[in-house]
Short mmCIF file of C-alpha atoms in Angstrom, two decimals:
data_model
loop_
_atom_site.label_atom_id
_atom_site.label_comp_id
_atom_site.label_asym_id
_atom_site.label_seq_id
_atom_site.Cartn_x
_atom_site.Cartn_y
_atom_site.Cartn_z
CA UNK A 1 0.00 0.00 0.00
CA UNK A 2 1.59 3.25 -1.21
CA UNK A 3 0.83 6.28 0.94
CA UNK A 4 1.19 9.82 -0.35
CA UNK A 5 2.39 11.78 2.68
CA UNK A 6 0.30 14.80 3.56
CA UNK A 7 1.59 17.47 5.99
CA UNK A 8 -1.83 18.06 7.50
CA UNK A 9 -2.25 14.32 8.07
CA UNK A 10 1.11 14.17 9.87
CA UNK A 11 0.08 17.02 12.17
CA UNK A 12 -3.24 15.28 12.84
CA UNK A 13 -1.38 12.04 13.54
CA UNK A 14 0.92 13.78 16.02
CA UNK A 15 -2.06 15.33 17.84
CA UNK A 16 -3.97 12.05 18.05
CA UNK A 17 -1.01 9.89 19.11
CA UNK A 18 0.13 12.44 21.70
CA UNK A 19 -3.44 12.71 23.04
CA UNK A 20 -3.79 8.94 23.30
CA UNK A 21 -0.45 8.64 25.09
CA UNK A 22 -1.66 11.38 27.43
CA UNK A 23 -4.63 9.19 28.39
CA UNK A 24 -2.25 6.69 29.95
CA UNK A 25 -1.05 9.35 32.40
CA UNK A 26 -3.23 10.54 35.25
CA UNK A 27 -3.05 14.18 34.17
CA UNK A 28 -1.45 15.54 31.00
CA UNK A 29 -1.52 19.22 29.95
CA UNK A 30 -1.53 18.31 26.25
CA UNK A 31 -5.32 18.42 25.89
CA UNK A 32 -5.40 21.95 27.35
CA UNK A 33 -2.67 22.99 24.91
CA UNK A 34 -4.63 21.55 21.98
CA UNK A 35 -7.72 23.42 23.17
CA UNK A 36 -5.93 26.78 23.38
CA UNK A 37 -4.14 26.41 20.04
CA UNK A 38 -7.39 25.31 18.38
CA UNK A 39 -9.20 28.34 19.77
CA UNK A 40 -6.56 30.69 18.38
CA UNK A 41 -6.70 28.93 15.00
CA UNK A 42 -10.50 29.19 14.80
CA UNK A 43 -10.45 32.87 15.82
CA UNK A 44 -7.89 33.55 13.08
CA UNK A 45 -10.14 31.79 10.56
CA UNK A 46 -12.99 34.05 11.64
CA UNK A 47 -10.86 37.17 11.17
CA UNK A 48 -9.87 35.92 7.70
CA UNK A 49 -13.51 35.22 6.82
CA UNK A 50 -12.85 31.51 6.34
CA UNK A 51 -15.37 30.14 8.82
CA UNK A 52 -18.91 29.41 7.68
CA UNK A 53 -21.74 31.57 9.00
CA UNK A 54 -23.14 28.57 10.88
CA UNK A 55 -19.87 27.94 12.73
CA UNK A 56 -19.31 31.64 13.45
CA UNK A 57 -22.67 31.65 15.25
CA UNK A 58 -21.57 28.59 17.24
CA UNK A 59 -18.37 30.35 18.34
CA UNK A 60 -20.29 33.51 19.29
CA UNK A 61 -22.70 31.50 21.46
CA UNK A 62 -19.75 29.76 23.14
CA UNK A 63 -18.10 33.11 23.89
CA UNK A 64 -21.39 34.33 25.39
CA UNK A 65 -21.44 31.27 27.69
CA UNK A 66 -17.87 32.03 28.77
CA UNK A 67 -18.83 35.63 29.51
CA UNK A 68 -21.81 34.40 31.53
CA UNK A 69 -19.50 32.23 33.61
CA UNK A 70 -17.02 35.06 34.25
CA UNK A 71 -19.86 37.47 35.07
CA UNK A 72 -21.22 34.97 37.60
CA UNK A 73 -17.77 34.55 39.16
CA UNK A 74 -17.65 38.30 39.75
CA UNK A 75 -21.14 38.70 41.19
CA UNK A 76 -21.95 35.35 42.84
CA UNK A 77 -19.71 36.09 45.80
CA UNK A 78 -18.16 32.59 45.75
CA UNK A 79 -14.41 32.90 46.24
CA UNK A 80 -12.48 31.25 43.42
CA UNK A 81 -8.89 31.81 42.32
CA UNK A 82 -8.14 33.29 38.90
CA UNK A 83 -6.10 30.16 38.16
CA UNK A 84 -9.06 27.83 38.85
CA UNK A 85 -11.37 29.99 36.74
CA UNK A 86 -8.89 30.04 33.85
CA UNK A 87 -8.36 26.27 33.93
CA UNK A 88 -12.12 25.72 34.02
CA UNK A 89 -12.63 28.02 31.03
CA UNK A 90 -10.08 26.02 29.03
CA UNK A 91 -11.93 22.82 29.98
CA UNK A 92 -15.12 24.25 28.48
CA UNK A 93 -13.50 25.05 25.12
CA UNK A 94 -11.13 22.10 24.66
CA UNK A 95 -13.71 19.90 22.96
CA UNK A 96 -15.59 22.42 20.83
CA UNK A 97 -12.68 24.39 19.37
CA UNK A 98 -10.59 21.32 18.40
CA UNK A 99 -13.65 19.92 16.60
CA UNK A 100 -14.06 23.13 14.59
CA UNK A 101 -10.31 23.54 14.03
CA UNK A 102 -9.73 20.04 12.67
CA UNK A 103 -12.86 20.24 10.50
CA UNK A 104 -11.41 23.27 8.70
CA UNK A 105 -7.73 22.32 8.89
CA UNK A 106 -8.22 18.85 7.42
CA UNK A 107 -9.41 18.06 3.90
CA UNK A 108 -10.24 14.89 2.02
CA UNK A 109 -6.61 14.19 1.11
CA UNK A 110 -5.47 14.59 4.71
CA UNK A 111 -8.24 12.31 5.96
CA UNK A 112 -7.38 9.59 3.43
CA UNK A 113 -3.66 9.84 4.21
CA UNK A 114 -4.16 9.70 7.98
CA UNK A 115 -6.48 6.70 7.90
CA UNK A 116 -4.18 4.87 5.48
CA UNK A 117 -1.22 5.38 7.81
CA UNK A 118 -3.25 4.04 10.73
CA UNK A 119 -5.10 1.30 8.84
CA UNK A 120 -2.85 -1.64 9.80
CA UNK A 121 -2.39 -0.49 13.43
CA UNK A 122 -6.18 -0.08 13.59
CA UNK A 123 -6.78 -3.62 12.36
CA UNK A 124 -4.25 -4.98 14.86
CA UNK A 125 -5.86 -2.94 17.65
CA UNK A 126 -9.38 -4.20 16.86
CA UNK A 127 -8.33 -7.85 16.56
CA UNK A 128 -6.20 -7.72 19.72
CA UNK A 129 -8.84 -5.95 21.83
CA UNK A 130 -11.46 -8.44 20.63
CA UNK A 131 -9.35 -11.51 21.44
CA UNK A 132 -8.32 -10.13 24.83
CA UNK A 133 -11.97 -9.34 25.53
CA UNK A 134 -12.96 -12.94 24.80
CA UNK A 135 -10.16 -14.27 26.99
CA UNK A 136 -11.14 -11.86 29.80
CA UNK A 137 -14.56 -13.52 29.93
CA UNK A 138 -12.93 -16.67 31.29
CA UNK A 139 -9.54 -15.64 32.69
CA UNK A 140 -8.52 -12.48 34.55
CA UNK A 141 -5.63 -11.09 32.51
CA UNK A 142 -5.67 -7.67 34.20
CA UNK A 143 -7.82 -5.93 31.60
CA UNK A 144 -11.07 -5.76 33.56
CA UNK A 145 -12.33 -3.55 36.36
CA UNK A 146 -13.36 -4.85 39.74
CA UNK A 147 -17.00 -3.81 39.28
CA UNK A 148 -19.50 -6.34 37.94
CA UNK A 149 -22.59 -5.77 35.79
CA UNK A 150 -24.81 -8.31 34.10
CA UNK A 151 -22.59 -11.00 35.63
CA UNK A 152 -19.48 -9.64 33.85
CA UNK A 153 -16.48 -7.64 34.97
CA UNK A 154 -16.20 -4.43 32.94
CA UNK A 155 -13.60 -4.81 30.17
CA UNK A 156 -11.14 -1.91 29.69
CA UNK A 157 -8.44 -3.46 27.44
CA UNK A 158 -5.20 -1.52 28.14
CA UNK A 159 -6.94 1.60 29.48
CA UNK A 160 -7.98 2.72 32.95
CA UNK A 161 -11.51 3.74 31.96
CA UNK A 162 -14.13 2.63 29.46
CA UNK A 163 -14.44 6.09 27.87
CA UNK A 164 -10.71 6.05 27.04
CA UNK A 165 -11.18 2.66 25.41
CA UNK A 166 -14.15 4.02 23.46
CA UNK A 167 -12.25 7.10 22.23
CA UNK A 168 -9.35 5.08 20.81
CA UNK A 169 -11.72 2.43 19.41
CA UNK A 170 -13.58 5.17 17.53
CA UNK A 171 -10.33 6.13 15.81
CA UNK A 172 -9.67 2.50 14.86
CA UNK A 173 -13.22 2.09 13.53
CA UNK A 174 -12.89 5.29 11.49
CA UNK A 175 -9.79 3.86 9.82
CA UNK A 176 -11.85 0.85 8.73
CA UNK A 177 -14.71 3.11 7.58
CA UNK A 178 -12.30 5.03 5.32
CA UNK A 179 -10.49 1.93 4.03
CA UNK A 180 -11.02 0.34 0.62
CA UNK A 181 -11.42 -3.21 1.89
CA UNK A 182 -14.51 -5.18 0.86
CA UNK A 183 -17.76 -4.52 2.70
CA UNK A 184 -18.02 -7.96 4.25
CA UNK A 185 -14.55 -7.62 5.77
CA UNK A 186 -15.40 -4.16 7.05
CA UNK A 187 -18.38 -5.55 8.91
CA UNK A 188 -16.23 -8.27 10.47
CA UNK A 189 -14.03 -5.53 11.96
CA UNK A 190 -17.12 -3.54 13.01
CA UNK A 191 -18.46 -6.65 14.72
CA UNK A 192 -15.20 -7.31 16.60
CA UNK A 193 -14.85 -3.68 17.69
CA UNK A 194 -18.51 -3.52 18.72
CA UNK A 195 -18.35 -6.71 20.79
CA UNK A 196 -15.19 -5.47 22.53
CA UNK A 197 -16.97 -2.24 23.50
CA UNK A 198 -20.05 -4.13 24.67
CA UNK A 199 -17.76 -6.09 27.02
CA UNK A 200 -17.19 -2.82 28.92
CA UNK A 201 -20.79 -3.21 30.21
CA UNK A 202 -21.07 0.60 30.19
CA UNK A 203 -23.92 2.36 28.42
CA UNK A 204 -21.95 4.80 26.25
CA UNK A 205 -19.70 2.25 24.47
CA UNK A 206 -22.68 -0.07 24.08
CA UNK A 207 -24.87 2.71 22.67
CA UNK A 208 -22.17 3.74 20.18
CA UNK A 209 -21.65 0.14 19.02
CA UNK A 210 -25.35 -0.65 18.58
CA UNK A 211 -26.24 2.67 16.92
CA UNK A 212 -23.26 2.55 14.56
CA UNK A 213 -24.16 -0.91 13.24
CA UNK A 214 -27.86 -0.03 12.94
CA UNK A 215 -27.08 3.25 11.17
CA UNK A 216 -24.74 1.48 8.73
CA UNK A 217 -27.75 -0.48 7.46
CA UNK A 218 -30.14 2.45 7.82
CA UNK A 219 -28.10 4.82 5.65
CA UNK A 220 -27.74 2.34 2.81
CA UNK A 221 -31.08 3.62 1.47
CA UNK A 222 -31.63 6.86 3.41
CA UNK A 223 -29.92 10.21 3.84
CA UNK A 224 -31.64 11.74 6.89
CA UNK A 225 -32.96 10.33 10.15
CA UNK A 226 -36.76 10.51 10.31
CA UNK A 227 -38.76 11.57 13.37
CA UNK A 228 -40.03 8.02 13.78
CA UNK A 229 -36.46 6.74 13.75
CA UNK A 230 -35.48 9.21 16.47
CA UNK A 231 -38.30 7.82 18.61
CA UNK A 232 -36.99 4.30 17.98
CA UNK A 233 -33.45 5.45 18.87
CA UNK A 234 -34.73 6.94 22.13
CA UNK A 235 -36.28 3.59 23.07
CA UNK A 236 -33.00 1.80 22.30
CA UNK A 237 -31.02 4.27 24.43
CA UNK A 238 -33.43 3.89 27.36
CA UNK A 239 -33.27 0.10 27.15
CA UNK A 240 -29.48 0.03 26.91
CA UNK A 241 -29.14 2.57 29.72
CA UNK A 242 -31.67 1.03 32.10
CA UNK A 243 -29.00 -0.11 34.57
CA UNK A 244 -27.38 3.32 34.71
CA UNK A 245 -30.73 5.13 34.95
CA UNK A 246 -31.88 3.01 37.88
CA UNK A 247 -28.50 2.93 39.63
CA UNK A 248 -27.37 6.51 39.20
CA UNK A 249 -30.20 8.85 38.20
CA UNK A 250 -33.09 7.41 40.24
CA UNK A 251 -31.08 6.57 43.34
CA UNK A 252 -31.33 9.51 45.74
CA UNK A 253 -28.05 8.54 47.38
CA UNK A 254 -26.05 8.33 44.15
CA UNK A 255 -23.57 11.18 43.45
CA UNK A 256 -25.00 11.76 39.97
CA UNK A 257 -28.51 12.18 41.39
CA UNK A 258 -27.17 14.60 43.99
CA UNK A 259 -25.41 16.64 41.31
CA UNK A 260 -28.59 16.98 39.26
CA UNK A 261 -30.58 17.93 42.35
CA UNK A 262 -28.08 20.50 43.61
CA UNK A 263 -27.48 21.82 40.09
CA UNK A 264 -31.11 22.97 40.18
CA UNK A 265 -30.66 24.34 43.68
CA UNK A 266 -27.56 26.28 42.59
CA UNK A 267 -29.19 27.60 39.40
CA UNK A 268 -32.18 28.85 41.41
CA UNK A 269 -30.07 30.35 44.19
CA UNK A 270 -27.84 32.21 41.72
CA UNK A 271 -30.58 32.91 39.19
CA UNK A 272 -30.42 33.60 36.30
CA UNK A 273 -26.75 33.05 35.32
CA UNK A 274 -25.43 30.50 37.79
CA UNK A 275 -22.54 30.43 40.24
CA UNK A 276 -19.62 30.78 37.81
CA UNK A 277 -16.59 28.77 36.74
CA UNK A 278 -14.96 26.27 39.13
CA UNK A 279 -17.89 26.42 41.55
CA UNK A 280 -19.94 23.30 40.79
CA UNK A 281 -19.54 19.95 39.02
CA UNK A 282 -16.29 20.66 37.18
CA UNK A 283 -12.88 19.08 37.69
CA UNK A 284 -11.47 22.35 39.03
CA UNK A 285 -14.38 22.68 41.49
CA UNK A 286 -13.25 19.31 42.87
CA UNK A 287 -9.52 20.05 42.93
CA UNK A 288 -9.94 23.47 44.54
CA UNK A 289 -12.79 22.21 46.71
CA UNK A 290 -15.80 24.45 46.11
CA UNK A 291 -17.43 26.30 49.02
CA UNK A 292 -20.77 25.06 47.65
CA UNK A 293 -19.75 21.47 48.42
CA UNK A 294 -19.31 22.38 52.09
CA UNK A 295 -22.71 24.08 52.03
CA UNK A 296 -24.40 21.04 50.47
CA UNK A 297 -22.74 18.60 52.88
CA UNK A 298 -20.69 16.79 50.21
CA UNK A 299 -17.72 16.68 52.58
CA UNK A 300 -19.50 13.94 54.56
CA UNK A 301 -20.16 11.68 51.55
CA UNK A 302 -17.92 8.90 50.27
CA UNK A 303 -15.95 9.93 47.16
CA UNK A 304 -17.07 13.56 47.49
CA UNK A 305 -14.77 14.83 50.22
CA UNK A 306 -11.83 17.28 49.95
CA UNK A 307 -9.42 14.35 50.33
CA UNK A 308 -11.28 11.91 48.07
CA UNK A 309 -13.14 13.60 45.22
CA UNK A 310 -13.36 10.56 42.93
CA UNK A 311 -17.12 11.14 42.32
CA UNK A 312 -17.00 14.93 42.09
CA UNK A 313 -16.28 15.11 38.35
CA UNK A 314 -18.66 12.40 37.10
CA UNK A 315 -21.04 14.80 35.38
CA UNK A 316 -21.32 17.44 32.69
CA UNK A 317 -24.85 18.78 32.22
CA UNK A 318 -25.34 19.35 36.00
CA UNK A 319 -22.11 21.36 35.91
CA UNK A 320 -23.49 23.50 33.07
CA UNK A 321 -26.73 24.14 34.98
CA UNK A 322 -24.99 25.03 38.24
CA UNK A 323 -22.21 27.17 36.80
CA UNK A 324 -24.07 28.97 34.00
CA UNK A 325 -27.64 28.92 35.30
CA UNK A 326 -30.69 27.87 33.32
CA UNK A 327 -30.04 30.38 30.53
CA UNK A 328 -26.35 29.53 30.15
CA UNK A 329 -27.02 25.78 30.27
CA UNK A 330 -29.57 26.08 27.46
CA UNK A 331 -27.09 28.07 25.38
CA UNK A 332 -24.38 25.47 26.09
CA UNK A 333 -26.69 22.65 25.03
CA UNK A 334 -27.56 24.65 21.90
CA UNK A 335 -23.85 24.72 20.96
CA UNK A 336 -23.61 20.93 20.93
CA UNK A 337 -26.90 20.65 19.05
CA UNK A 338 -25.42 22.94 16.39
CA UNK A 339 -22.34 20.71 16.15
CA UNK A 340 -24.66 17.72 15.77
CA UNK A 341 -26.59 19.51 13.03
CA UNK A 342 -23.39 19.93 11.04
CA UNK A 343 -23.93 16.34 9.87
CA UNK A 344 -27.11 17.41 8.08
CA UNK A 345 -25.43 20.10 5.98
CA UNK A 346 -22.64 17.74 4.92
CA UNK A 347 -23.84 16.40 1.58
CA UNK A 348 -20.78 14.33 0.70
CA UNK A 349 -20.56 11.88 3.59
CA UNK A 350 -20.81 8.20 2.74
CA UNK A 351 -23.43 6.10 4.51
CA UNK A 352 -20.85 4.63 6.90
CA UNK A 353 -19.34 8.04 7.65
CA UNK A 354 -22.82 9.36 8.39
CA UNK A 355 -23.52 6.34 10.63
CA UNK A 356 -20.24 6.92 12.48
CA UNK A 357 -20.89 10.64 12.98
CA UNK A 358 -24.44 10.19 14.27
CA UNK A 359 -23.46 7.37 16.62
CA UNK A 360 -20.48 9.36 17.90
CA UNK A 361 -22.44 12.53 18.63
CA UNK A 362 -25.43 10.77 20.19
CA UNK A 363 -23.34 8.65 22.56
CA UNK A 364 -21.46 11.76 23.71
CA UNK A 365 -24.73 13.55 24.58
CA UNK A 366 -25.90 10.57 26.63
CA UNK A 367 -22.47 10.01 28.16
CA UNK A 368 -22.39 13.63 29.36
CA UNK A 369 -25.32 12.95 31.70
CA UNK A 370 -23.09 10.93 34.00
CA UNK A 371 -19.52 11.88 33.04
CA UNK A 372 -17.44 14.91 32.11
CA UNK A 373 -16.84 13.51 28.63
CA UNK A 374 -17.49 16.87 26.92
CA UNK A 375 -14.75 18.59 28.89
CA UNK A 376 -12.01 15.97 29.28
CA UNK A 377 -9.19 14.54 27.17
CA UNK A 378 -11.14 11.49 25.96
CA UNK A 379 -13.99 13.69 24.79
CA UNK A 380 -11.50 15.91 22.98
CA UNK A 381 -10.15 12.89 21.09
CA UNK A 382 -13.69 11.84 20.18
CA UNK A 383 -14.55 15.26 18.81
CA UNK A 384 -11.26 15.55 16.90
CA UNK A 385 -12.18 12.25 15.25
CA UNK A 386 -15.68 13.53 14.48
CA UNK A 387 -14.10 16.69 13.05
CA UNK A 388 -11.98 14.51 10.76
CA UNK A 389 -15.08 12.68 9.56
CA UNK A 390 -16.78 15.97 8.66
CA UNK A 391 -13.65 17.59 7.23
CA UNK A 392 -14.58 16.85 3.62
CA UNK A 393 -17.31 19.49 3.93
CA UNK A 394 -15.67 22.88 3.35
CA UNK A 395 -17.15 26.30 3.83
CA UNK A 396 -17.74 28.38 0.70
CA UNK A 397 -14.89 30.70 1.60
CA UNK A 398 -12.45 27.82 1.74
CA UNK A 399 -13.53 26.54 -1.66
CA UNK A 400 -12.59 29.79 -3.40
#
């Protein structure tokens, strides 16, 4: 296989490999760096008139949300350091801006070059993760968590968390999507990757796997998702997420339930624009323990104390409600809906690319209910990958 080297593909490869390596460390600053550089790149594109009107609106709404958060920090009266506020702001942009940046930076040639370079590693990754997943069903080879669901230990492959496994698996699957191998062989790889993700026993990897396969068949004869299909998808998501819904969202003692409850309390108390950055639900609110957590009695709860905050960052939408208020949270949700809608305006996606994009976006929305996936390094990787998928749609200004 002869590969024509593309400079943009090499840069994309460096970003992805460095990001994946960063996942293996407890805390790497690389994702923050990517977020900041991407923001600067997108702002330059705006100044040069090379961003589409739709994406300019998305950036403006995001900047409004940031201003809401800073305004709330000033007037809420909750003491937060400038450092914590700044780190939290970067966390809120490090998924959205890289998505937009890579979508405009990449083109069809770069996408083809990148996926060709990674095609054989992707095949090896999928086969190896599948075989290790099968073995892990019968023998503990150190690739499973200690928690059990449906009678199975959650499979993680070589990663510490299921969402890291999902992010890298999405990249491997994309390489198969973009490959020229025969359809039947593609579906064998899809099957192996999907089964491996199902072994995690977590809702988000399972939802992505199931939706991707279903959409691959669905988009063979269709271009858009109908309203009836969305209703069917909702039923599938509820069924696949029943365990998580009952365990985490309907259990009054579960941290995720508490975050949703107190997100509403915080939004009402600091109506209409919330409590501000680093005050509720975010990673920085946990690291620089928020005064609100003392007020709400979190310091007495397991995994939510100043010394052990392991459950303090397992959310995203409650964070948006608490920190930006009802108005800011709606605007923040609107941003991600706009990113999701970018699939519709892309007229050149293949059926499998469309299936991949829809499955990727939908799982991230659901995942964000109980995890900070839309503000962490794994989420950044996912959205960079989604940006690559959509990169063959250029704005009019770029086509000149």
